Amino acid sequence: MLTSVVLGKRSFADSLETVFANLPSLRSIKLGEFSLCGRHYDSRCSLTMRDLPKLSRLISKGSSLRDARTVILKNIPSLETVCLPSAFNLVSDKSIHNVSSSLTRLL
């Protein structure tokens, strides 16, 4: 049962597609600086986070999840602590449903 994800600095920094999905026991995601930041010059860059009912903490040291153009957030109702400096800078298309306001206010 996965309860936490911790990624160090620059982990998957050039990811084109990032997906956290169907993880019913996940409670915490902690990202090092520039982790999962995406590809700045690639319009296909995307983030999907869905069906994470127990996720309560989403924290980054900075510039994580920065360059996603398409963001899909669904069924993340329990988020209480969100710290994502410089995230979501280039979002052009988003779909949000049943997500804590602590995250939706950043988009």
PDB file of N, CA and C in Angstrom:
ATOM      1  N   MET A   1       0.836  -1.176   0.000  1.00  0.00           N
ATOM      2  CA  MET A   1       0.000   0.000   0.000  1.00  0.00           C
ATOM      3  C   MET A   1       0.886   1.248   0.000  1.00  0.00           C
ATOM      4  N   LEU A   2       0.834   2.014  -1.048  1.00  0.00           N
ATOM      5  CA  LEU A   2       1.633   3.226  -1.166  1.00  0.00           C
ATOM      6  C   LEU A   2       0.962   4.362  -0.391  1.00  0.00           C
ATOM      7  N   THR A   3       1.682   4.914   0.598  1.00  0.00           N
ATOM      8  CA  THR A   3       1.118   6.009   1.392  1.00  0.00           C
ATOM      9  C   THR A   3       1.830   7.331   1.157  1.00  0.00           C
ATOM     10  N   SER A   4       3.063   7.293   0.629  1.00  0.00           N
ATOM     11  CA  SER A   4       3.764   8.551   0.367  1.00  0.00           C
ATOM     12  C   SER A   4       4.703   8.403  -0.827  1.00  0.00           C
ATOM     13  N   VAL A   5       4.921   9.541  -1.482  1.00  0.00           N
ATOM     14  CA  VAL A   5       5.870   9.639  -2.591  1.00  0.00           C
ATOM     15  C   VAL A   5       6.811  10.780  -2.259  1.00  0.00           C
ATOM     16  N   VAL A   6       8.106  10.517  -2.336  1.00  0.00           N
ATOM     17  CA  VAL A   6       9.122  11.544  -2.112  1.00  0.00           C
ATOM     18  C   VAL A   6      10.081  11.500  -3.299  1.00  0.00           C
ATOM     19  N   LEU A   7      10.216  12.623  -3.988  1.00  0.00           N
ATOM     20  CA  LEU A   7      11.135  12.724  -5.120  1.00  0.00           C
ATOM     21  C   LEU A   7      12.174  13.796  -4.827  1.00  0.00           C
ATOM     22  N   GLY A   8      13.420  13.499  -5.118  1.00  0.00           N
ATOM     23  CA  GLY A   8      14.500  14.451  -4.886  1.00  0.00           C
ATOM     24  C   GLY A   8      14.584  15.511  -5.975  1.00  0.00           C
ATOM     25  N   LYS A   9      15.524  16.412  -5.799  1.00  0.00           N
ATOM     26  CA  LYS A   9      15.738  17.523  -6.724  1.00  0.00           C
ATOM     27  C   LYS A   9      15.925  17.014  -8.153  1.00  0.00           C
ATOM     28  N   ARG A  10      15.183  17.621  -9.082  1.00  0.00           N
ATOM     29  CA  ARG A  10      15.253  17.343 -10.522  1.00  0.00           C
ATOM     30  C   ARG A  10      14.804  15.937 -10.927  1.00  0.00           C
ATOM     31  N   SER A  11      14.125  15.229 -10.051  1.00  0.00           N
ATOM     32  CA  SER A  11      13.604  13.906 -10.419  1.00  0.00           C
ATOM     33  C   SER A  11      12.577  14.050 -11.539  1.00  0.00           C
ATOM     34  N   PHE A  12      12.769  13.321 -12.600  1.00  0.00           N
ATOM     35  CA  PHE A  12      11.872  13.349 -13.756  1.00  0.00           C
ATOM     36  C   PHE A  12      11.631  14.780 -14.237  1.00  0.00           C
ATOM     37  N   ALA A  13      12.674  15.578 -14.232  1.00  0.00           N
ATOM     38  CA  ALA A  13      12.554  17.006 -14.532  1.00  0.00           C
ATOM     39  C   ALA A  13      12.008  17.288 -15.925  1.00  0.00           C
ATOM     40  N   ASP A  14      12.299  16.453 -16.896  1.00  0.00           N
ATOM     41  CA  ASP A  14      11.821  16.688 -18.259  1.00  0.00           C
ATOM     42  C   ASP A  14      10.631  15.813 -18.624  1.00  0.00           C
ATOM     43  N   SER A  15       9.847  15.450 -17.654  1.00  0.00           N
ATOM     44  CA  SER A  15       8.714  14.562 -17.927  1.00  0.00           C
ATOM     45  C   SER A  15       7.718  15.231 -18.872  1.00  0.00           C
ATOM     46  N   LEU A  16       7.253  14.465 -19.817  1.00  0.00           N
ATOM     47  CA  LEU A  16       6.255  14.957 -20.756  1.00  0.00           C
ATOM     48  C   LEU A  16       4.843  14.725 -20.213  1.00  0.00           C
ATOM     49  N   GLU A  17       4.668  13.597 -19.535  1.00  0.00           N
ATOM     50  CA  GLU A  17       3.365  13.250 -18.977  1.00  0.00           C
ATOM     51  C   GLU A  17       3.552  12.739 -17.552  1.00  0.00           C
ATOM     52  N   THR A  18       2.871  13.363 -16.611  1.00  0.00           N
ATOM     53  CA  THR A  18       2.939  12.950 -15.215  1.00  0.00           C
ATOM     54  C   THR A  18       1.554  12.496 -14.781  1.00  0.00           C
ATOM     55  N   VAL A  19       1.482  11.302 -14.185  1.00  0.00           N
ATOM     56  CA  VAL A  19       0.194  10.755 -13.754  1.00  0.00           C
ATOM     57  C   VAL A  19       0.318  10.185 -12.344  1.00  0.00           C
ATOM     58  N   PHE A  20      -0.564  10.645 -11.469  1.00  0.00           N
ATOM     59  CA  PHE A  20      -0.800  10.034 -10.165  1.00  0.00           C
ATOM     60  C   PHE A  20      -2.273   9.633 -10.193  1.00  0.00           C
ATOM     61  N   ALA A  21      -2.557   8.334 -10.239  1.00  0.00           N
ATOM     62  CA  ALA A  21      -3.952   7.915 -10.397  1.00  0.00           C
ATOM     63  C   ALA A  21      -4.231   6.608  -9.663  1.00  0.00           C
ATOM     64  N   ASN A  22      -5.460   6.519  -9.173  1.00  0.00           N
ATOM     65  CA  ASN A  22      -5.951   5.293  -8.537  1.00  0.00           C
ATOM     66  C   ASN A  22      -5.040   4.821  -7.405  1.00  0.00           C
ATOM     67  N   LEU A  23      -4.737   5.737  -6.518  1.00  0.00           N
ATOM     68  CA  LEU A  23      -3.890   5.429  -5.357  1.00  0.00           C
ATOM     69  C   LEU A  23      -4.699   5.730  -4.091  1.00  0.00           C
ATOM     70  N   PRO A  24      -5.549   4.801  -3.673  1.00  0.00           N
ATOM     71  CA  PRO A  24      -6.487   5.071  -2.582  1.00  0.00           C
ATOM     72  C   PRO A  24      -5.852   5.296  -1.217  1.00  0.00           C
ATOM     73  N   SER A  25      -4.614   4.867  -1.010  1.00  0.00           N
ATOM     74  CA  SER A  25      -3.966   5.025   0.299  1.00  0.00           C
ATOM     75  C   SER A  25      -2.940   6.146   0.335  1.00  0.00           C
ATOM     76  N   LEU A  26      -2.682   6.781  -0.802  1.00  0.00           N
ATOM     77  CA  LEU A  26      -1.663   7.836  -0.859  1.00  0.00           C
ATOM     78  C   LEU A  26      -2.092   9.039  -0.024  1.00  0.00           C
ATOM     79  N   ARG A  27      -1.223   9.435   0.913  1.00  0.00           N
ATOM     80  CA  ARG A  27      -1.523  10.558   1.803  1.00  0.00           C
ATOM     81  C   ARG A  27      -0.627  11.773   1.567  1.00  0.00           C
ATOM     82  N   SER A  28       0.564  11.553   1.019  1.00  0.00           N
ATOM     83  CA  SER A  28       1.529  12.646   0.939  1.00  0.00           C
ATOM     84  C   SER A  28       2.389  12.534  -0.319  1.00  0.00           C
ATOM     85  N   ILE A  29       2.601  13.687  -0.976  1.00  0.00           N
ATOM     86  CA  ILE A  29       3.547  13.795  -2.084  1.00  0.00           C
ATOM     87  C   ILE A  29       4.478  14.947  -1.756  1.00  0.00           C
ATOM     88  N   LYS A  30       5.779  14.662  -1.736  1.00  0.00           N
ATOM     89  CA  LYS A  30       6.789  15.683  -1.462  1.00  0.00           C
ATOM     90  C   LYS A  30       7.768  15.701  -2.636  1.00  0.00           C
ATOM     91  N   LEU A  31       7.896  16.858  -3.261  1.00  0.00           N
ATOM     92  CA  LEU A  31       8.706  16.998  -4.464  1.00  0.00           C
ATOM     93  C   LEU A  31       9.892  17.919  -4.224  1.00  0.00           C
ATOM     94  N   GLY A  32      11.069  17.473  -4.631  1.00  0.00           N
ATOM     95  CA  GLY A  32      12.248  18.325  -4.575  1.00  0.00           C
ATOM     96  C   GLY A  32      12.176  19.388  -5.665  1.00  0.00           C
ATOM     97  N   GLU A  33      13.031  20.368  -5.562  1.00  0.00           N
ATOM     98  CA  GLU A  33      13.052  21.470  -6.521  1.00  0.00           C
ATOM     99  C   GLU A  33      13.193  20.946  -7.953  1.00  0.00           C
ATOM    100  N   PHE A  34      12.362  21.456  -8.843  1.00  0.00           N
ATOM    101  CA  PHE A  34      12.328  21.107 -10.270  1.00  0.00           C
ATOM    102  C   PHE A  34      11.896  19.666 -10.552  1.00  0.00           C
ATOM    103  N   SER A  35      11.389  18.946  -9.568  1.00  0.00           N
ATOM    104  CA  SER A  35      10.865  17.595  -9.821  1.00  0.00           C
ATOM    105  C   SER A  35       9.592  17.687 -10.652  1.00  0.00           C
ATOM    106  N   LEU A  36       9.475  16.829 -11.638  1.00  0.00           N
ATOM    107  CA  LEU A  36       8.280  16.773 -12.475  1.00  0.00           C
ATOM    108  C   LEU A  36       7.915  18.132 -13.064  1.00  0.00           C
ATOM    109  N   CYS A  37       8.916  18.951 -13.350  1.00  0.00           N
ATOM    110  CA  CYS A  37       8.602  20.301 -13.831  1.00  0.00           C
ATOM    111  C   CYS A  37       8.103  20.314 -15.268  1.00  0.00           C
ATOM    112  N   GLY A  38       8.454  19.307 -16.056  1.00  0.00           N
ATOM    113  CA  GLY A  38       7.968  19.246 -17.429  1.00  0.00           C
ATOM    114  C   GLY A  38       8.945  19.866 -18.413  1.00  0.00           C
ATOM    115  N   ARG A  39       8.506  19.906 -19.648  1.00  0.00           N
ATOM    116  CA  ARG A  39       9.324  20.468 -20.733  1.00  0.00           C
ATOM    117  C   ARG A  39       8.773  21.829 -21.113  1.00  0.00           C
ATOM    118  N   HIS A  40       9.545  22.840 -20.892  1.00  0.00           N
ATOM    119  CA  HIS A  40       9.098  24.215 -21.103  1.00  0.00           C
ATOM    120  C   HIS A  40       8.651  24.471 -22.540  1.00  0.00           C
ATOM    121  N   TYR A  41       9.332  23.905 -23.506  1.00  0.00           N
ATOM    122  CA  TYR A  41       9.039  24.204 -24.909  1.00  0.00           C
ATOM    123  C   TYR A  41       8.197  23.134 -25.598  1.00  0.00           C
ATOM    124  N   ASP A  42       7.500  22.298 -24.840  1.00  0.00           N
ATOM    125  CA  ASP A  42       6.692  21.232 -25.432  1.00  0.00           C
ATOM    126  C   ASP A  42       5.236  21.378 -25.003  1.00  0.00           C
ATOM    127  N   SER A  43       4.380  21.698 -25.949  1.00  0.00           N
ATOM    128  CA  SER A  43       2.970  21.951 -25.639  1.00  0.00           C
ATOM    129  C   SER A  43       2.199  20.685 -25.269  1.00  0.00           C
ATOM    130  N   ARG A  44       2.805  19.506 -25.408  1.00  0.00           N
ATOM    131  CA  ARG A  44       2.140  18.252 -25.040  1.00  0.00           C
ATOM    132  C   ARG A  44       2.283  17.924 -23.554  1.00  0.00           C
ATOM    133  N   CYS A  45       3.011  18.700 -22.819  1.00  0.00           N
ATOM    134  CA  CYS A  45       3.292  18.437 -21.408  1.00  0.00           C
ATOM    135  C   CYS A  45       1.982  18.429 -20.599  1.00  0.00           C
ATOM    136  N   SER A  46       1.780  17.368 -19.784  1.00  0.00           N
ATOM    137  CA  SER A  46       0.512  17.257 -19.059  1.00  0.00           C
ATOM    138  C   SER A  46       0.696  16.684 -17.652  1.00  0.00           C
ATOM    139  N   LEU A  47      -0.294  16.978 -16.817  1.00  0.00           N
ATOM    140  CA  LEU A  47      -0.364  16.448 -15.455  1.00  0.00           C
ATOM    141  C   LEU A  47      -1.767  15.909 -15.231  1.00  0.00           C
ATOM    142  N   THR A  48      -1.849  14.667 -14.768  1.00  0.00           N
ATOM    143  CA  THR A  48      -3.126  14.077 -14.379  1.00  0.00           C
ATOM    144  C   THR A  48      -3.002  13.582 -12.945  1.00  0.00           C
ATOM    145  N   MET A  49      -3.909  14.034 -12.106  1.00  0.00           N
ATOM    146  CA  MET A  49      -4.011  13.549 -10.731  1.00  0.00           C
ATOM    147  C   MET A  49      -5.481  13.214 -10.505  1.00  0.00           C
ATOM    148  N   ARG A  50      -5.755  11.912 -10.278  1.00  0.00           N
ATOM    149  CA  ARG A  50      -7.155  11.527 -10.101  1.00  0.00           C
ATOM    150  C   ARG A  50      -7.287  10.335  -9.160  1.00  0.00           C
ATOM    151  N   ASP A  51      -8.407  10.316  -8.505  1.00  0.00           N
ATOM    152  CA  ASP A  51      -8.747   9.232  -7.582  1.00  0.00           C
ATOM    153  C   ASP A  51      -7.670   9.039  -6.515  1.00  0.00           C
ATOM    154  N   LEU A  52      -7.460  10.131  -5.781  1.00  0.00           N
ATOM    155  CA  LEU A  52      -6.510  10.166  -4.661  1.00  0.00           C
ATOM    156  C   LEU A  52      -7.287  10.614  -3.418  1.00  0.00           C
ATOM    157  N   PRO A  53      -8.183   9.773  -2.917  1.00  0.00           N
ATOM    158  CA  PRO A  53      -9.121  10.203  -1.878  1.00  0.00           C
ATOM    159  C   PRO A  53      -8.500  10.571  -0.537  1.00  0.00           C
ATOM    160  N   LYS A  54      -7.331  10.041  -0.211  1.00  0.00           N
ATOM    161  CA  LYS A  54      -6.717  10.325   1.090  1.00  0.00           C
ATOM    162  C   LYS A  54      -5.549  11.301   1.007  1.00  0.00           C
ATOM    163  N   LEU A  55      -5.223  11.767  -0.176  1.00  0.00           N
ATOM    164  CA  LEU A  55      -4.098  12.694  -0.307  1.00  0.00           C
ATOM    165  C   LEU A  55      -4.391  13.967   0.483  1.00  0.00           C
ATOM    166  N   SER A  56      -3.538  14.259   1.469  1.00  0.00           N
ATOM    167  CA  SER A  56      -3.760  15.435   2.313  1.00  0.00           C
ATOM    168  C   SER A  56      -2.622  16.450   2.225  1.00  0.00           C
ATOM    169  N   ARG A  57      -1.442  16.020   1.717  1.00  0.00           N
ATOM    170  CA  ARG A  57      -0.290  16.929   1.626  1.00  0.00           C
ATOM    171  C   ARG A  57       0.357  16.826   0.251  1.00  0.00           C
ATOM    172  N   LEU A  58       0.528  17.983  -0.393  1.00  0.00           N
ATOM    173  CA  LEU A  58       1.218  18.077  -1.676  1.00  0.00           C
ATOM    174  C   LEU A  58       2.185  19.244  -1.566  1.00  0.00           C
ATOM    175  N   ILE A  59       3.473  18.911  -1.459  1.00  0.00           N
ATOM    176  CA  ILE A  59       4.474  19.923  -1.130  1.00  0.00           C
ATOM    177  C   ILE A  59       5.638  19.852  -2.107  1.00  0.00           C
ATOM    178  N   SER A  60       6.119  21.026  -2.513  1.00  0.00           N
ATOM    179  CA  SER A  60       7.281  21.114  -3.392  1.00  0.00           C
ATOM    180  C   SER A  60       8.255  22.147  -2.849  1.00  0.00           C
ATOM    181  N   LYS A  61       9.534  21.901  -3.097  1.00  0.00           N
ATOM    182  CA  LYS A  61      10.569  22.887  -2.741  1.00  0.00           C
ATOM    183  C   LYS A  61      10.561  24.058  -3.718  1.00  0.00           C
ATOM    184  N   GLY A  62       9.934  23.876  -4.897  1.00  0.00           N
ATOM    185  CA  GLY A  62       9.832  24.957  -5.871  1.00  0.00           C
ATOM    186  C   GLY A  62       9.999  24.469  -7.299  1.00  0.00           C
ATOM    187  N   SER A  63       9.262  25.089  -8.203  1.00  0.00           N
ATOM    188  CA  SER A  63       9.327  24.848  -9.647  1.00  0.00           C
ATOM    189  C   SER A  63       8.936  23.437 -10.069  1.00  0.00           C
ATOM    190  N   SER A  64       8.249  22.710  -9.231  1.00  0.00           N
ATOM    191  CA  SER A  64       7.699  21.409  -9.620  1.00  0.00           C
ATOM    192  C   SER A  64       6.355  21.631 -10.302  1.00  0.00           C
ATOM    193  N   LEU A  65       5.993  20.745 -11.211  1.00  0.00           N
ATOM    194  CA  LEU A  65       4.711  20.825 -11.920  1.00  0.00           C
ATOM    195  C   LEU A  65       4.551  22.170 -12.620  1.00  0.00           C
ATOM    196  N   ARG A  66       5.640  22.722 -13.052  1.00  0.00           N
ATOM    197  CA  ARG A  66       5.676  24.088 -13.563  1.00  0.00           C
ATOM    198  C   ARG A  66       5.153  24.238 -14.985  1.00  0.00           C
ATOM    199  N   ASP A  67       5.520  23.326 -15.887  1.00  0.00           N
ATOM    200  CA  ASP A  67       5.294  23.574 -17.308  1.00  0.00           C
ATOM    201  C   ASP A  67       4.177  22.758 -17.946  1.00  0.00           C
ATOM    202  N   ALA A  68       3.323  22.123 -17.163  1.00  0.00           N
ATOM    203  CA  ALA A  68       2.203  21.365 -17.735  1.00  0.00           C
ATOM    204  C   ALA A  68       1.237  22.316 -18.427  1.00  0.00           C
ATOM    205  N   ARG A  69       0.874  21.980 -19.648  1.00  0.00           N
ATOM    206  CA  ARG A  69      -0.114  22.779 -20.393  1.00  0.00           C
ATOM    207  C   ARG A  69      -1.530  22.279 -20.111  1.00  0.00           C
ATOM    208  N   THR A  70      -1.668  20.948 -20.027  1.00  0.00           N
ATOM    209  CA  THR A  70      -2.964  20.333 -19.746  1.00  0.00           C
ATOM    210  C   THR A  70      -2.928  19.741 -18.342  1.00  0.00           C
ATOM    211  N   VAL A  71      -3.918  20.108 -17.526  1.00  0.00           N
ATOM    212  CA  VAL A  71      -3.991  19.615 -16.152  1.00  0.00           C
ATOM    213  C   VAL A  71      -5.376  19.019 -15.916  1.00  0.00           C
ATOM    214  N   ILE A  72      -5.384  17.772 -15.458  1.00  0.00           N
ATOM    215  CA  ILE A  72      -6.625  17.088 -15.104  1.00  0.00           C
ATOM    216  C   ILE A  72      -6.546  16.715 -13.632  1.00  0.00           C
ATOM    217  N   LEU A  73      -7.485  17.232 -12.848  1.00  0.00           N
ATOM    218  CA  LEU A  73      -7.542  16.966 -11.410  1.00  0.00           C
ATOM    219  C   LEU A  73      -8.940  16.465 -11.081  1.00  0.00           C
ATOM    220  N   LYS A  74      -9.034  15.246 -10.549  1.00  0.00           N
ATOM    221  CA  LYS A  74     -10.348  14.679 -10.237  1.00  0.00           C
ATOM    222  C   LYS A  74     -10.279  13.850  -8.959  1.00  0.00           C
ATOM    223  N   ASN A  75     -11.261  14.035  -8.124  1.00  0.00           N
ATOM    224  CA  ASN A  75     -11.430  13.235  -6.904  1.00  0.00           C
ATOM    225  C   ASN A  75     -10.202  13.282  -5.991  1.00  0.00           C
ATOM    226  N   ILE A  76      -9.894  14.504  -5.568  1.00  0.00           N
ATOM    227  CA  ILE A  76      -8.821  14.747  -4.591  1.00  0.00           C
ATOM    228  C   ILE A  76      -9.425  15.643  -3.499  1.00  0.00           C
ATOM    229  N   PRO A  77     -10.351  15.108  -2.723  1.00  0.00           N
ATOM    230  CA  PRO A  77     -11.121  15.943  -1.802  1.00  0.00           C
ATOM    231  C   PRO A  77     -10.460  16.273  -0.468  1.00  0.00           C
ATOM    232  N   SER A  78      -9.417  15.548  -0.083  1.00  0.00           N
ATOM    233  CA  SER A  78      -8.885  15.663   1.280  1.00  0.00           C
ATOM    234  C   SER A  78      -7.643  16.527   1.425  1.00  0.00           C
ATOM    235  N   LEU A  79      -7.199  17.149   0.357  1.00  0.00           N
ATOM    236  CA  LEU A  79      -5.989  17.968   0.438  1.00  0.00           C
ATOM    237  C   LEU A  79      -6.171  19.113   1.423  1.00  0.00           C
ATOM    238  N   GLU A  80      -5.261  19.216   2.355  1.00  0.00           N
ATOM    239  CA  GLU A  80      -5.284  20.298   3.336  1.00  0.00           C
ATOM    240  C   GLU A  80      -4.056  21.184   3.204  1.00  0.00           C
ATOM    241  N   THR A  81      -2.909  20.563   2.981  1.00  0.00           N
ATOM    242  CA  THR A  81      -1.653  21.299   2.915  1.00  0.00           C
ATOM    243  C   THR A  81      -1.116  21.246   1.493  1.00  0.00           C
ATOM    244  N   VAL A  82      -1.035  22.413   0.860  1.00  0.00           N
ATOM    245  CA  VAL A  82      -0.499  22.509  -0.497  1.00  0.00           C
ATOM    246  C   VAL A  82       0.518  23.633  -0.525  1.00  0.00           C
ATOM    247  N   CYS A  83       1.721  23.301  -0.960  1.00  0.00           N
ATOM    248  CA  CYS A  83       2.774  24.303  -1.129  1.00  0.00           C
ATOM    249  C   CYS A  83       3.459  23.995  -2.457  1.00  0.00           C
ATOM    250  N   LEU A  84       3.133  24.768  -3.475  1.00  0.00           N
ATOM    251  CA  LEU A  84       3.656  24.535  -4.821  1.00  0.00           C
ATOM    252  C   LEU A  84       4.162  25.841  -5.429  1.00  0.00           C
ATOM    253  N   PRO A  85       5.287  26.357  -4.939  1.00  0.00           N
ATOM    254  CA  PRO A  85       5.820  27.597  -5.503  1.00  0.00           C
ATOM    255  C   PRO A  85       6.161  27.426  -6.981  1.00  0.00           C
ATOM    256  N   SER A  86       5.738  28.365  -7.782  1.00  0.00           N
ATOM    257  CA  SER A  86       6.024  28.415  -9.221  1.00  0.00           C
ATOM    258  C   SER A  86       5.405  27.267 -10.009  1.00  0.00           C
ATOM    259  N   ALA A  87       4.341  26.680  -9.515  1.00  0.00           N
ATOM    260  CA  ALA A  87       3.664  25.601 -10.245  1.00  0.00           C
ATOM    261  C   ALA A  87       2.617  26.173 -11.193  1.00  0.00           C
ATOM    262  N   PHE A  88       2.282  25.405 -12.206  1.00  0.00           N
ATOM    263  CA  PHE A  88       1.176  25.698 -13.121  1.00  0.00           C
ATOM    264  C   PHE A  88       1.341  27.014 -13.878  1.00  0.00           C
ATOM    265  N   ASN A  89       2.541  27.335 -14.277  1.00  0.00           N
ATOM    266  CA  ASN A  89       2.800  28.598 -14.977  1.00  0.00           C
ATOM    267  C   ASN A  89       2.237  28.651 -16.389  1.00  0.00           C
ATOM    268  N   LEU A  90       2.109  27.506 -17.057  1.00  0.00           N
ATOM    269  CA  LEU A  90       1.765  27.509 -18.480  1.00  0.00           C
ATOM    270  C   LEU A  90       0.463  26.781 -18.803  1.00  0.00           C
ATOM    271  N   VAL A  91      -0.402  26.588 -17.835  1.00  0.00           N
ATOM    272  CA  VAL A  91      -1.645  25.838 -18.055  1.00  0.00           C
ATOM    273  C   VAL A  91      -2.533  26.563 -19.067  1.00  0.00           C
ATOM    274  N   SER A  92      -2.923  25.830 -20.102  1.00  0.00           N
ATOM    275  CA  SER A  92      -3.834  26.389 -21.102  1.00  0.00           C
ATOM    276  C   SER A  92      -5.158  25.624 -21.157  1.00  0.00           C
ATOM    277  N   ASP A  93      -5.176  24.419 -20.606  1.00  0.00           N
ATOM    278  CA  ASP A  93      -6.384  23.599 -20.613  1.00  0.00           C
ATOM    279  C   ASP A  93      -6.461  22.852 -19.282  1.00  0.00           C
ATOM    280  N   LYS A  94      -7.599  22.943 -18.609  1.00  0.00           N
ATOM    281  CA  LYS A  94      -7.718  22.272 -17.313  1.00  0.00           C
ATOM    282  C   LYS A  94      -9.106  21.672 -17.148  1.00  0.00           C
ATOM    283  N   SER A  95      -9.138  20.568 -16.414  1.00  0.00           N
ATOM    284  CA  SER A  95     -10.385  19.907 -16.052  1.00  0.00           C
ATOM    285  C   SER A  95     -10.294  19.589 -14.564  1.00  0.00           C
ATOM    286  N   ILE A  96     -11.224  20.130 -13.782  1.00  0.00           N
ATOM    287  CA  ILE A  96     -11.168  19.990 -12.329  1.00  0.00           C
ATOM    288  C   ILE A  96     -12.533  19.538 -11.819  1.00  0.00           C
ATOM    289  N   HIS A  97     -12.534  18.466 -11.008  1.00  0.00           N
ATOM    290  CA  HIS A  97     -13.787  17.959 -10.448  1.00  0.00           C
ATOM    291  C   HIS A  97     -13.518  17.326  -9.084  1.00  0.00           C
ATOM    292  N   ASN A  98     -14.245  17.773  -8.083  1.00  0.00           N
ATOM    293  CA  ASN A  98     -14.151  17.233  -6.722  1.00  0.00           C
ATOM    294  C   ASN A  98     -12.721  17.298  -6.181  1.00  0.00           C
ATOM    295  N   VAL A  99     -12.196  18.511  -6.173  1.00  0.00           N
ATOM    296  CA  VAL A  99     -10.823  18.751  -5.720  1.00  0.00           C
ATOM    297  C   VAL A  99     -10.846  19.834  -4.650  1.00  0.00           C
ATOM    298  N   SER A 100     -10.073  19.628  -3.610  1.00  0.00           N
ATOM    299  CA  SER A 100      -9.966  20.592  -2.518  1.00  0.00           C
ATOM    300  C   SER A 100      -9.586  21.977  -3.042  1.00  0.00           C
ATOM    301  N   SER A 101     -10.185  23.001  -2.473  1.00  0.00           N
ATOM    302  CA  SER A 101      -9.902  24.375  -2.900  1.00  0.00           C
ATOM    303  C   SER A 101      -8.457  24.782  -2.632  1.00  0.00           C
ATOM    304  N   SER A 102      -7.782  24.099  -1.721  1.00  0.00           N
ATOM    305  CA  SER A 102      -6.376  24.425  -1.457  1.00  0.00           C
ATOM    306  C   SER A 102      -5.506  24.181  -2.691  1.00  0.00           C
ATOM    307  N   LEU A 103      -5.962  23.342  -3.593  1.00  0.00           N
ATOM    308  CA  LEU A 103      -5.238  23.113  -4.848  1.00  0.00           C
ATOM    309  C   LEU A 103      -5.846  23.905  -6.003  1.00  0.00           C
ATOM    310  N   THR A 104      -7.148  23.943  -6.101  1.00  0.00           N
ATOM    311  CA  THR A 104      -7.782  24.606  -7.248  1.00  0.00           C
ATOM    312  C   THR A 104      -7.491  26.098  -7.295  1.00  0.00           C
ATOM    313  N   ARG A 105      -7.254  26.711  -6.168  1.00  0.00           N
ATOM    314  CA  ARG A 105      -6.970  28.156  -6.164  1.00  0.00           C
ATOM    315  C   ARG A 105      -5.645  28.489  -6.834  1.00  0.00           C
ATOM    316  N   LEU A 106      -4.795  27.501  -7.043  1.00  0.00           N
ATOM    317  CA  LEU A 106      -3.501  27.732  -7.687  1.00  0.00           C
ATOM    318  C   LEU A 106      -3.597  27.732  -9.209  1.00  0.00           C
ATOM    319  N   LEU A 107      -4.727  27.319  -9.732  1.00  0.00           N
ATOM    320  CA  LEU A 107      -4.874  27.212 -11.194  1.00  0.00           C
ATOM    321  C   LEU A 107      -5.672  28.345 -11.778  1.00  0.00           C
TER     322      LEU A 107
END
